[in-house]
Short mmCIF file of C-alpha atoms in Angstrom, two decimals:
data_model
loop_
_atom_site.label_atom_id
_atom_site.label_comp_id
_atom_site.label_asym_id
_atom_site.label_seq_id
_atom_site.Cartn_x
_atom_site.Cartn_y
_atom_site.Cartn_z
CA UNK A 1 78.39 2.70 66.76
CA UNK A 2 75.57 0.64 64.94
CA UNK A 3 76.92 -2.38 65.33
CA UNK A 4 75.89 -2.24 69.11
CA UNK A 5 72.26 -1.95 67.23
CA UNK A 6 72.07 -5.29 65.43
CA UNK A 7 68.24 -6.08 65.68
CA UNK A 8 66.54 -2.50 64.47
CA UNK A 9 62.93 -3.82 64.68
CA UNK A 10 59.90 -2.51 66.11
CA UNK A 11 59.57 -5.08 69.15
CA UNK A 12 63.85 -4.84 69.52
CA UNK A 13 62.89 -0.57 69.99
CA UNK A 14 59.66 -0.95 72.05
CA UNK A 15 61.07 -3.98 74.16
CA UNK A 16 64.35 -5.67 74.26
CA UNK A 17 66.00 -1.80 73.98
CA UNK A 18 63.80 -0.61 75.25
CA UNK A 19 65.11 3.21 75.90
CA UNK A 20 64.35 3.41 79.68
CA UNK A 21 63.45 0.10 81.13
CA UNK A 22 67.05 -1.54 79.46
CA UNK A 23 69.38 1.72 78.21
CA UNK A 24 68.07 3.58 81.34
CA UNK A 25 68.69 6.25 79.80
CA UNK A 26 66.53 9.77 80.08
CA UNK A 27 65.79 8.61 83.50
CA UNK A 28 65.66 12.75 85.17
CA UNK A 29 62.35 13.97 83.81
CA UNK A 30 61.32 10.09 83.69
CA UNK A 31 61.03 10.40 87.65
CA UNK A 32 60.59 13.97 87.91
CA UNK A 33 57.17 14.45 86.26
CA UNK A 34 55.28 11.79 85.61
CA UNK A 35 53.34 11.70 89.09
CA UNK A 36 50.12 11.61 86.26
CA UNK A 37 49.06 10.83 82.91
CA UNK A 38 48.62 14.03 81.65
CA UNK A 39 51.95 15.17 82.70
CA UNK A 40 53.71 12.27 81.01
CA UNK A 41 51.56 12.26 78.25
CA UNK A 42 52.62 16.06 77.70
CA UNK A 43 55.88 15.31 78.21
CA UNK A 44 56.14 12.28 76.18
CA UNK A 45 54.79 13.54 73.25
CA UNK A 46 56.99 16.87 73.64
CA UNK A 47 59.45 14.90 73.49
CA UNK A 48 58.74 12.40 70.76
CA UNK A 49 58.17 15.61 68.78
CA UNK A 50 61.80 16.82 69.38
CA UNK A 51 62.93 13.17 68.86
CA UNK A 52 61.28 13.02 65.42
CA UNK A 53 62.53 16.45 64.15
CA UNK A 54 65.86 16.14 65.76
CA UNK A 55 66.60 12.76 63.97
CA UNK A 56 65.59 13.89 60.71
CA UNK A 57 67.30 16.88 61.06
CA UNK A 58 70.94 15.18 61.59
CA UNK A 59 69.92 11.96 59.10
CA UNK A 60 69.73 14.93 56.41
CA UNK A 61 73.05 16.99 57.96
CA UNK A 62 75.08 13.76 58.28
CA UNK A 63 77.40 13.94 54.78
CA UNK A 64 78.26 17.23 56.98
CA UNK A 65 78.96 15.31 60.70
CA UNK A 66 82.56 14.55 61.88
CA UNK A 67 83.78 14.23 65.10
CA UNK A 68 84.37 17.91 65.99
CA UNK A 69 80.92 19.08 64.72
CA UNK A 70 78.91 16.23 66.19
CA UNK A 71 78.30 17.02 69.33
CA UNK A 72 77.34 21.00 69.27
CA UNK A 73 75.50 20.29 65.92
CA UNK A 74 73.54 18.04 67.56
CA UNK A 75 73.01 20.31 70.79
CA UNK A 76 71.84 23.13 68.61
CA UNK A 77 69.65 20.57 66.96
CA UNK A 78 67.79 19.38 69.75
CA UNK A 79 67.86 23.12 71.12
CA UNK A 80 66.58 24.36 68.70
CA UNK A 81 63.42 22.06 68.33
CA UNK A 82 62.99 21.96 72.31
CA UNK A 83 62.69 25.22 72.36
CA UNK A 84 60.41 25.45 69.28
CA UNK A 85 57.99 23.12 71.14
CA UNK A 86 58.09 24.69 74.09
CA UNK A 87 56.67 27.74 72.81
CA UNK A 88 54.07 25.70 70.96
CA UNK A 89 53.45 23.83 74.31
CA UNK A 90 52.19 27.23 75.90
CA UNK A 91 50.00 27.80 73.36
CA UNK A 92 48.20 24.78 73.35
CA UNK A 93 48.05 24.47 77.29
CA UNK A 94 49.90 26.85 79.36
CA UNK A 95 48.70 25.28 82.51
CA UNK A 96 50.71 21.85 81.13
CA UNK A 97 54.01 23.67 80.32
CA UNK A 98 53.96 25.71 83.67
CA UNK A 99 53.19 21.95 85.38
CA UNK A 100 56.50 20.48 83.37
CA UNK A 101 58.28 23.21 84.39
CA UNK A 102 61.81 23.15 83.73
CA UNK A 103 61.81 19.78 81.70
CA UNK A 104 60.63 20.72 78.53
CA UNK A 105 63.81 22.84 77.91
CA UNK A 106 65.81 20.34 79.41
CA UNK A 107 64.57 17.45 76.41
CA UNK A 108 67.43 19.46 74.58
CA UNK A 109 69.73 17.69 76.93
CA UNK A 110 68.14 14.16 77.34
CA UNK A 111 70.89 11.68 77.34
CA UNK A 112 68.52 9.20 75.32
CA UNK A 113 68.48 11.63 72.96
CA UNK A 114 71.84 12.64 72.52
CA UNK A 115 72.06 8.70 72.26
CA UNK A 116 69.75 8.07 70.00
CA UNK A 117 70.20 11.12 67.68
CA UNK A 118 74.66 10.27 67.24
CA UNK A 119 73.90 6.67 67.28
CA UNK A 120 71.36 6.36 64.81
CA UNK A 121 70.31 9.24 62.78
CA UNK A 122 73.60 10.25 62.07
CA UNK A 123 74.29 6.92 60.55
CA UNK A 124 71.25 5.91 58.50
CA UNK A 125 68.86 7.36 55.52
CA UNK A 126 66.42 9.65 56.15
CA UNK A 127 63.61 6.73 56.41
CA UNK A 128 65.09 4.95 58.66
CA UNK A 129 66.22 7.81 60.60
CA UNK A 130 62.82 8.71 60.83
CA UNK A 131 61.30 5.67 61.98
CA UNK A 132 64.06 4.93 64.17
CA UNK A 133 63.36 8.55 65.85
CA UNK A 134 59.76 8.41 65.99
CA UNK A 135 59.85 4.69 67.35
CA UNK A 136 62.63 5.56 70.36
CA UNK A 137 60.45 8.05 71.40
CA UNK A 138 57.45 6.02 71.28
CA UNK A 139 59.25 3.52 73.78
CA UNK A 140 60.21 6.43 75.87
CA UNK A 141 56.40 8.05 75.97
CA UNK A 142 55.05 4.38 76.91
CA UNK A 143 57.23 3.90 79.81
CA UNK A 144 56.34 7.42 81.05
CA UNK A 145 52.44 7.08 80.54
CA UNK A 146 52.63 3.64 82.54
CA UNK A 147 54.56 5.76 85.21
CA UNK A 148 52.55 8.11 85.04
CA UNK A 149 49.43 5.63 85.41
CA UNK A 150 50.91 3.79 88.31
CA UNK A 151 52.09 6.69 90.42
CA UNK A 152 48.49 8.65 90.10
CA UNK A 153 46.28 5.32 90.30
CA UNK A 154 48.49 4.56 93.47
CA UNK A 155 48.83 8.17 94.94
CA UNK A 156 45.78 9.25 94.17
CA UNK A 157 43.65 6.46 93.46
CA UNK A 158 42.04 7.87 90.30
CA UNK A 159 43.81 8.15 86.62
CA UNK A 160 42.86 10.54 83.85
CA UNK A 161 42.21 13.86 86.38
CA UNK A 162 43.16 17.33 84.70
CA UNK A 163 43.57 15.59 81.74
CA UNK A 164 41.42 18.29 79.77
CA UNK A 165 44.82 20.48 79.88
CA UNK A 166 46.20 18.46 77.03
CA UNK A 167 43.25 17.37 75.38
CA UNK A 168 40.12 19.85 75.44
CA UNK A 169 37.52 17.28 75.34
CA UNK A 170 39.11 15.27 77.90
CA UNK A 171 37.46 16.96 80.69
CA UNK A 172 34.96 13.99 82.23
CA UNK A 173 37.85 11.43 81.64
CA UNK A 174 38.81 11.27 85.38
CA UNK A 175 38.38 7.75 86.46
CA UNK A 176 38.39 7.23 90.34
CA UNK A 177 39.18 3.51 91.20
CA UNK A 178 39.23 4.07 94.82
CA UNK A 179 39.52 6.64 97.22
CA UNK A 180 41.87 6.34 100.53
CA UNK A 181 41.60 8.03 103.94
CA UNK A 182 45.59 8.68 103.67
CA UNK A 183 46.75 8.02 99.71
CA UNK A 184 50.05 6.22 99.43
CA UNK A 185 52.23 8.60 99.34
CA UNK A 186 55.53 7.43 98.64
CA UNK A 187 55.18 6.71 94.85
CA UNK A 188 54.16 10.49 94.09
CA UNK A 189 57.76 11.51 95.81
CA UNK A 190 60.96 10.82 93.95
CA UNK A 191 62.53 8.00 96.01
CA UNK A 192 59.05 6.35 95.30
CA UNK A 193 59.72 6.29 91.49
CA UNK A 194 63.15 4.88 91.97
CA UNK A 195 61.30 1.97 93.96
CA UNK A 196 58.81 1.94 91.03
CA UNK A 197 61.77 2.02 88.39
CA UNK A 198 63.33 -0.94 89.94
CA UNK A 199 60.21 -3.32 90.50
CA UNK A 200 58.61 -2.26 86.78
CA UNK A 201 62.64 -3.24 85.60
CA UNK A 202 62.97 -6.55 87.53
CA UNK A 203 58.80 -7.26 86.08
CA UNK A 204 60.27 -7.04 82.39
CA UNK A 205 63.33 -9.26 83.54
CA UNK A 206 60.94 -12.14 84.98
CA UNK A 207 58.84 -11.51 81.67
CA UNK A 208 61.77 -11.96 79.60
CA UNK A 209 62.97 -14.76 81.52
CA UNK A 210 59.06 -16.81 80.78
CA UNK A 211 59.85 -16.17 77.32
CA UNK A 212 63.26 -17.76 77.53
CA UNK A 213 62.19 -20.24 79.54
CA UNK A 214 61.53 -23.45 77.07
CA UNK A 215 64.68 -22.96 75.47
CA UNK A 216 66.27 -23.02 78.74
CA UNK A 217 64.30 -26.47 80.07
CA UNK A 218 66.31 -28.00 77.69
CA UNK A 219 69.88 -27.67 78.70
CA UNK A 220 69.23 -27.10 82.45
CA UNK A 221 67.87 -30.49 84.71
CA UNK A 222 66.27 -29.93 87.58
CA UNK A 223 68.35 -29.93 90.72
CA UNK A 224 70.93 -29.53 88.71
CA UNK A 225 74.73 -29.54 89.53
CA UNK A 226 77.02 -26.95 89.60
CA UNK A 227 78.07 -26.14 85.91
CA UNK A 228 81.71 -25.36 84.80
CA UNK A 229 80.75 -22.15 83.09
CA UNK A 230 84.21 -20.66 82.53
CA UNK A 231 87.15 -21.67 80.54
CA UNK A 232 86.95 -25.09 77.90
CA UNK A 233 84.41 -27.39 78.88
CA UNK B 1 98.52 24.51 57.13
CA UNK B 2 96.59 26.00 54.50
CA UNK B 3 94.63 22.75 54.67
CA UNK B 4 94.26 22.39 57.89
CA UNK B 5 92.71 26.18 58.23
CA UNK B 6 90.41 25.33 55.01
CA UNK B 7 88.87 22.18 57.42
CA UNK B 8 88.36 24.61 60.48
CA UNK B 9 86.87 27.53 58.17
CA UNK B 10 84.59 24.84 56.67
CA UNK B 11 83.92 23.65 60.31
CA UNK B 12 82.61 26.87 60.96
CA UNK B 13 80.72 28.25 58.45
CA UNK B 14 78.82 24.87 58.53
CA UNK B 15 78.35 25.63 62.61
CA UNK B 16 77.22 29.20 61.64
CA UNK B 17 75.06 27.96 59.06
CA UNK B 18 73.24 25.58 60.83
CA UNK B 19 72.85 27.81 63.78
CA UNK B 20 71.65 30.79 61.73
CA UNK B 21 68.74 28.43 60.20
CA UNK B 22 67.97 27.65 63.80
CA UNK B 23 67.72 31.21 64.72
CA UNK B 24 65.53 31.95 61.80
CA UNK B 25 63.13 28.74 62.84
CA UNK B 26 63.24 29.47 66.68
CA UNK B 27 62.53 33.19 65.73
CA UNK B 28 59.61 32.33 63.16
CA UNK B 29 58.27 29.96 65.94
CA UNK B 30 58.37 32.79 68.74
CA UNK B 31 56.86 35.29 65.95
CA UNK B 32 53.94 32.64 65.37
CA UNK B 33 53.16 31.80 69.09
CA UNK B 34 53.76 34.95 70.41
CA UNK B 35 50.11 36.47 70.36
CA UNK B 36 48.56 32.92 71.82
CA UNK B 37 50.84 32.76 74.29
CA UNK B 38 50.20 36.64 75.64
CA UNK B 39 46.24 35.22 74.90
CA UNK B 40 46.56 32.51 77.47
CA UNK B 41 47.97 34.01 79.47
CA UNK B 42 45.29 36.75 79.92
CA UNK B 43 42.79 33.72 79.98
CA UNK B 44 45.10 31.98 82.78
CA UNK B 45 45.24 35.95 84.67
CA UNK B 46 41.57 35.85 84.30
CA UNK B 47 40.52 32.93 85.85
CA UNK B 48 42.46 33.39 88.32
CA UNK B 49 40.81 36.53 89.29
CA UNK B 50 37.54 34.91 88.99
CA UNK B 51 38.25 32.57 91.70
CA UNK B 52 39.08 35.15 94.19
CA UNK B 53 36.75 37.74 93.19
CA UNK B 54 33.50 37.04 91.82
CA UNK B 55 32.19 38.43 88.68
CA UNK B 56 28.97 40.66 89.95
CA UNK B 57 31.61 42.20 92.35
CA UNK B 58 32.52 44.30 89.64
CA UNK B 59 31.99 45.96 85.83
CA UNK B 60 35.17 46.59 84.74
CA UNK B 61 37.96 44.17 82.86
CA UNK B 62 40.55 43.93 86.13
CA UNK B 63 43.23 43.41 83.81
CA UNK B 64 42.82 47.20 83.15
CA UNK B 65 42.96 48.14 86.46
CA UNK B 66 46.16 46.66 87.35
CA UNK B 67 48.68 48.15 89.46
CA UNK B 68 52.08 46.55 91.02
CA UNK B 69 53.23 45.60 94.47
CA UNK B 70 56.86 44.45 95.39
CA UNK B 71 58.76 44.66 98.28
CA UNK B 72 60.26 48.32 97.45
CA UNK B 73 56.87 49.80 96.03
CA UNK B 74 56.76 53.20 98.30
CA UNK B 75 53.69 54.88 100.02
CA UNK B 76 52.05 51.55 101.62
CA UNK B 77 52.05 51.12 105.44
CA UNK B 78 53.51 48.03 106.93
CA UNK B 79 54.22 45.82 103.06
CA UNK B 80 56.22 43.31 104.44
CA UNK B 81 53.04 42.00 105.87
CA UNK B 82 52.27 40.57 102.08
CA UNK B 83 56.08 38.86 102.67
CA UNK B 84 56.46 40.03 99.05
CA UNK B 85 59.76 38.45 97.25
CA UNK B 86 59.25 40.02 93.96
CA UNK B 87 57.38 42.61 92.34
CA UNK B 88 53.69 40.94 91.83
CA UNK B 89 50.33 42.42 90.16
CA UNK B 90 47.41 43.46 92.22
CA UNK B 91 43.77 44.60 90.82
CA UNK B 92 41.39 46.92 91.80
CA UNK B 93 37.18 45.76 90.95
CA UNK B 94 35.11 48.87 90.43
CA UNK B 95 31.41 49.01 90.03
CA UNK B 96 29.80 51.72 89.38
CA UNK B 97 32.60 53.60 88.78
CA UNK B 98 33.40 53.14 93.02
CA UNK B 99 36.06 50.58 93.90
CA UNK B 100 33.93 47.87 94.99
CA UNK B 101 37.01 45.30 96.08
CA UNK B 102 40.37 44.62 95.49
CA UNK B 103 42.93 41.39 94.80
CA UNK B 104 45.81 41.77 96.26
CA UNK B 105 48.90 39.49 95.75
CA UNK B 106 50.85 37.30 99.08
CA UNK B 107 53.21 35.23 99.86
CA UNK B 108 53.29 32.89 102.69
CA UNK B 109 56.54 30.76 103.71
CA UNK B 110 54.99 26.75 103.73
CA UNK B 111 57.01 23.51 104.28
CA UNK B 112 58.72 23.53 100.78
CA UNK B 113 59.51 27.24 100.31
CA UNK B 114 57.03 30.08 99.09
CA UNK B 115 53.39 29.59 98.70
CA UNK B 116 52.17 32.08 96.08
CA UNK B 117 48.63 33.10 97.08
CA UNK B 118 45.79 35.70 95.36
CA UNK B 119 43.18 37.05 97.82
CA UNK B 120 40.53 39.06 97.01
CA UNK B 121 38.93 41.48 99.54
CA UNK B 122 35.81 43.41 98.85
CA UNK B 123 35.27 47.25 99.87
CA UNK B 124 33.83 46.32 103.23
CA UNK B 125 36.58 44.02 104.36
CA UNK B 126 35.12 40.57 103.64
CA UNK B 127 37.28 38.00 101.97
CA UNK B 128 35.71 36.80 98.55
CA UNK B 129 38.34 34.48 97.72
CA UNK B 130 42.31 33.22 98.18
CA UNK B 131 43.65 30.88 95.36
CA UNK B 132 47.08 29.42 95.40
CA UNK B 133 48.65 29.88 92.57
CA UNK B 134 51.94 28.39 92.84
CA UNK B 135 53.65 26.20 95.47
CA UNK B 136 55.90 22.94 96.23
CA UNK B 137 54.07 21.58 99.09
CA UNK B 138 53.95 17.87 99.85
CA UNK B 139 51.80 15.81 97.79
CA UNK B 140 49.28 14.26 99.07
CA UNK B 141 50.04 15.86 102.45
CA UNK B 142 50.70 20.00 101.94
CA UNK B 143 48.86 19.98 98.40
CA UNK B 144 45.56 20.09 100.25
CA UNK B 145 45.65 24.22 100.19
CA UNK B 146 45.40 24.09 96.58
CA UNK B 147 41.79 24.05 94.81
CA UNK B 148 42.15 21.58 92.54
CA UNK B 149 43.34 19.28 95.58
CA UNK B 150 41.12 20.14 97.89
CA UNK B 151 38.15 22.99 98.91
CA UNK B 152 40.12 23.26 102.21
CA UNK B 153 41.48 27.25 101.03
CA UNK B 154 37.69 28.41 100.61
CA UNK B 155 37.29 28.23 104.16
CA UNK B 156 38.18 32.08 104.03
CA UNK B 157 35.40 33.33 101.75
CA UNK B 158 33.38 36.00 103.60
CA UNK B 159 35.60 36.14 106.84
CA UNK B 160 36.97 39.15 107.89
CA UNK B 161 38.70 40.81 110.76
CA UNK B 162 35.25 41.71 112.81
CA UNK B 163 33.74 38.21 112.69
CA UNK B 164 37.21 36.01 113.35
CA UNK B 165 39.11 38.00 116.19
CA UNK B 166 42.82 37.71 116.11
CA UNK B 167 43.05 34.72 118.84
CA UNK B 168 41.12 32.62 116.16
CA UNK B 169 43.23 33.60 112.96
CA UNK B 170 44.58 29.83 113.62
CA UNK B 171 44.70 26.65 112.76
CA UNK B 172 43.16 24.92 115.53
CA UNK B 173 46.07 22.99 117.08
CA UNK B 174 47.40 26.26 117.90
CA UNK B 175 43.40 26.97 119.39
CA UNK B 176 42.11 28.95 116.11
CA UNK B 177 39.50 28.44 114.17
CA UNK B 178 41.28 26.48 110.98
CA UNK B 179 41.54 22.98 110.47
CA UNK B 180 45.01 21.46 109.66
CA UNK B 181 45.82 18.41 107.59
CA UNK B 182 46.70 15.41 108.63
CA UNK B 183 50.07 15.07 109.17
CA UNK B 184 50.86 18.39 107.89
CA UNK B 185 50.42 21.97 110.11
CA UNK B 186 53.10 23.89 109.04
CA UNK B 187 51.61 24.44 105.56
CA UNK B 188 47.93 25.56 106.91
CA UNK B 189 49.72 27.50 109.18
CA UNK B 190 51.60 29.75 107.05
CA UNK B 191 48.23 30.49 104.84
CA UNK B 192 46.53 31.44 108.15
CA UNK B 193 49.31 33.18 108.81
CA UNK B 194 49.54 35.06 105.25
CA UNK B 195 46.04 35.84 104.68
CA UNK B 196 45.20 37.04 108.52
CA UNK B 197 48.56 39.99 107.25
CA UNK B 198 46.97 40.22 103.99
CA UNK B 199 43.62 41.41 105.94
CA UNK B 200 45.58 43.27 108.26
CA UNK B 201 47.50 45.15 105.42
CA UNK B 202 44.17 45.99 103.75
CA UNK B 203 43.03 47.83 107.10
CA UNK B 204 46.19 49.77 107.60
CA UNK B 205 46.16 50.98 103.72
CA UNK B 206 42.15 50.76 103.29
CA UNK B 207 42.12 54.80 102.49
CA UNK B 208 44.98 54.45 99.59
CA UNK B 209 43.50 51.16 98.33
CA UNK B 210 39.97 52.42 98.11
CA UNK B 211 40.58 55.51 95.88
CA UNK B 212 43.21 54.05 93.59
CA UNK B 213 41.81 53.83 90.11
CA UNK B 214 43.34 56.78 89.23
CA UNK B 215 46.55 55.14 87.99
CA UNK B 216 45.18 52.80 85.30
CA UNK B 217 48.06 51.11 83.19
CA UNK B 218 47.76 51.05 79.91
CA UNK B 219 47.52 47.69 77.86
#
């Protein structure tokens, strides 16, 4: 499985793999909760949390993984450490876990983690594991705090509110940008944040697509003809 | 054979290991959150109860004066008017030593199932407060009947039965005396609706409710 990982940098993790942008993977609670930042920062950092442990965890089990054991050690893994921060989660802000809901129990079953955790951790030193862990989740909380940005700014038109839930001295850090007679609605409900998904996707394909651009200036012409792009040429 | 069964016992035992450590960790965990969990959520209780009853109202901790309503507690005339679904707490504010008010928990039916509601009534039949406390209203639409939304839900402070007949226990599309939201009626509505039975309920049972601090529960 690592060979579909050839670049393991920080800018491959953050950007070109980016976990749900490209992999689109751990998309559910990606759309679900992050209608504002302090519900995707809480969730984000829950889950890099249970990311982190979770791929040190199986880095140090992995003389012990085969293919029978993988999966349900890995299950009880994550389990185990999603439910462990759960509880933690309710101390610290029991108005934040009651707003995630069911999706703080349900990071036990995030397909990007489940990914991430066979793929990587299994197959790599404990460093590495740990960096890798700590860095996949770190490209998974950024795309959920800009969602979670986007959808209140938009919805709302103010970013920050209630964000003394997660962070005590937080309380004064609402920021209202503008206020609307009717807010726009559609990016607080879930088809909005499929539209959202889509356009923030197709923004990091355009951005990709500047940065490949002076290579590509130099084998396409403009007006070009149609190029034989199958078989010998 | 006798190989094959040594790989599945070692298979398990390393399952069973791994899962007894994770027992042990999950149980130290709950062990070590246990008492700030219970301690928020006396402070969550709390200021909840502070929203819909104000603090000179009363003397005592309401926490201590707790008793529970569901939709098969006995002895009450006419429950269903709370539209109870499960068994919920309700508090009784003395001062004085003489009940001075009471909280009562509701349930209204709004556009995306229940509304969960708190209103607190004092001795004389004036509304000090309603709070939502949980629902799955529309955002941005629905979501204006909760507090941290909008002030819309204190338009019921120090209303009661004598001052807003029954014809006005509306919102006012339906000629009462409650504004709905734009674009959304059926959510208002159903609060009206709720808190107007609530009121009603606290009239029919007023004797019962007013001499109930006899049945403290212990904490």
């Amino acid at each position: 499985m690592s060979n579909s990982l050839p670049h393991d940098t920080t800018s491959g993790v953050l950007w070109r793999r980016n976990p749900a942008l490209v992999q689109l993977l751990g998309l559910s609670p990606l759309l679900a909760v992050t209608t504002s930042v302090v519900t995707a920062l809480g969730l984000g950092l829950a889950t890099l949390a249970v990311f982190t442990a979770a791929s040190v965890t199986i880095s140090l089990l992995h003389r012990r993984l085969n293919d029978a054991l993988r999966l349900p050690l890995i299950l009880l893994v994550n389990a185990t450490f999603a439910t462990c921060i759960g509880l933690m989660l309710q101390v610290w802000s029991l108005h934040l876990y009651q707003a995630l809901g069911l999706y703080v129990p349900l990071i036990a079953a995030n397909s990007l983690l489940l990914v991430h955790v066979d793929s990587i951790a299994s197959e790599r030193p404990l460093l590495t594991a740990t960096a890798a862990g700590l860095l996949t989740g770190f490209g998974y909380l950024l795309v959920l705090l800009v969602f979670g940005a986007l959808r209140e700014l938009l919805g709302t038109g103010a970013v920050f509110a209630n964000m003394e839930q997660l962070l005590p001295f937080a309380a004064s850090w609402k920021l209202q940008i503008f206020t609307a007679e009717s807010p726009f609605l559609l990016v607080l409900l879930p088809p909005g944040a499929f539209l959202l998904l889509g356009f923030l996707v197709a923004l990091k394909n355009v951005i990709d697509r500047q940065l490949a651009r002076p290579v590509a200036n130099e084998t396409s012409m403009p007006g070009g003809k149609r190029v034989r792009v199958t078989g010998k040429i | 054979m006798s190989n094959a069964n040594n790989t599945l016992l070692r298979y398990c035992l390393t399952l069973a290991g791994v899962a007894v450590i994770a027992a042990i960790l999950v149980a130290v965990v709950h062990r070590a959150t246990q008492q700030g969990i219970a301690d928020q959520q006396q402070d969550n209780e709390r200021q909840a109860l502070n929203q819909v009853l104000p603090a000179t109202l009363h003397d005592n901790d309401l926490l201590t004066t707790r008793f529970t309503l569901g939709p098969d507690t006995q002895g009450y005339e006419q429950l269903p008017l709370l539209g109870l679904s499960a068994g919920r707490k309700g508090y009784i504010a003395l001062r004085n030593d003489a009940v001075s008010g009471i909280v009562l928990p509701l349930e209204a039916t709004g556009y995306g199932g229940p509304i969960v509601l708190l209103i607190g009534i004092a001795a004389d039949g004036k509304i000090t407060g309603v709070r939502v406390q949980q629902h799955a209203e529309t955002p941005g639409l629905g979501d204006s009947i909760d507090i941290h939304v909008s002030p819309w839900i204190t338009v019921f402070d120090h209303r009661n039965l004598d001052d807003t007949p029954e014809p006005l226990w509306h919102v006012k599309q339906d000629g009462g005396d409650f504004d709905q939201f734009t674009g959304a009626t059926i959510t208002p509505r159903a609060v009206v609706g709720a808190v107007y039975n609530a009121l009603q309920f606290f009239e029919l049972n007023k004797d019962k409710l007013l001499k109930q601090p006899a049945n403290k529960e212990p904490r």
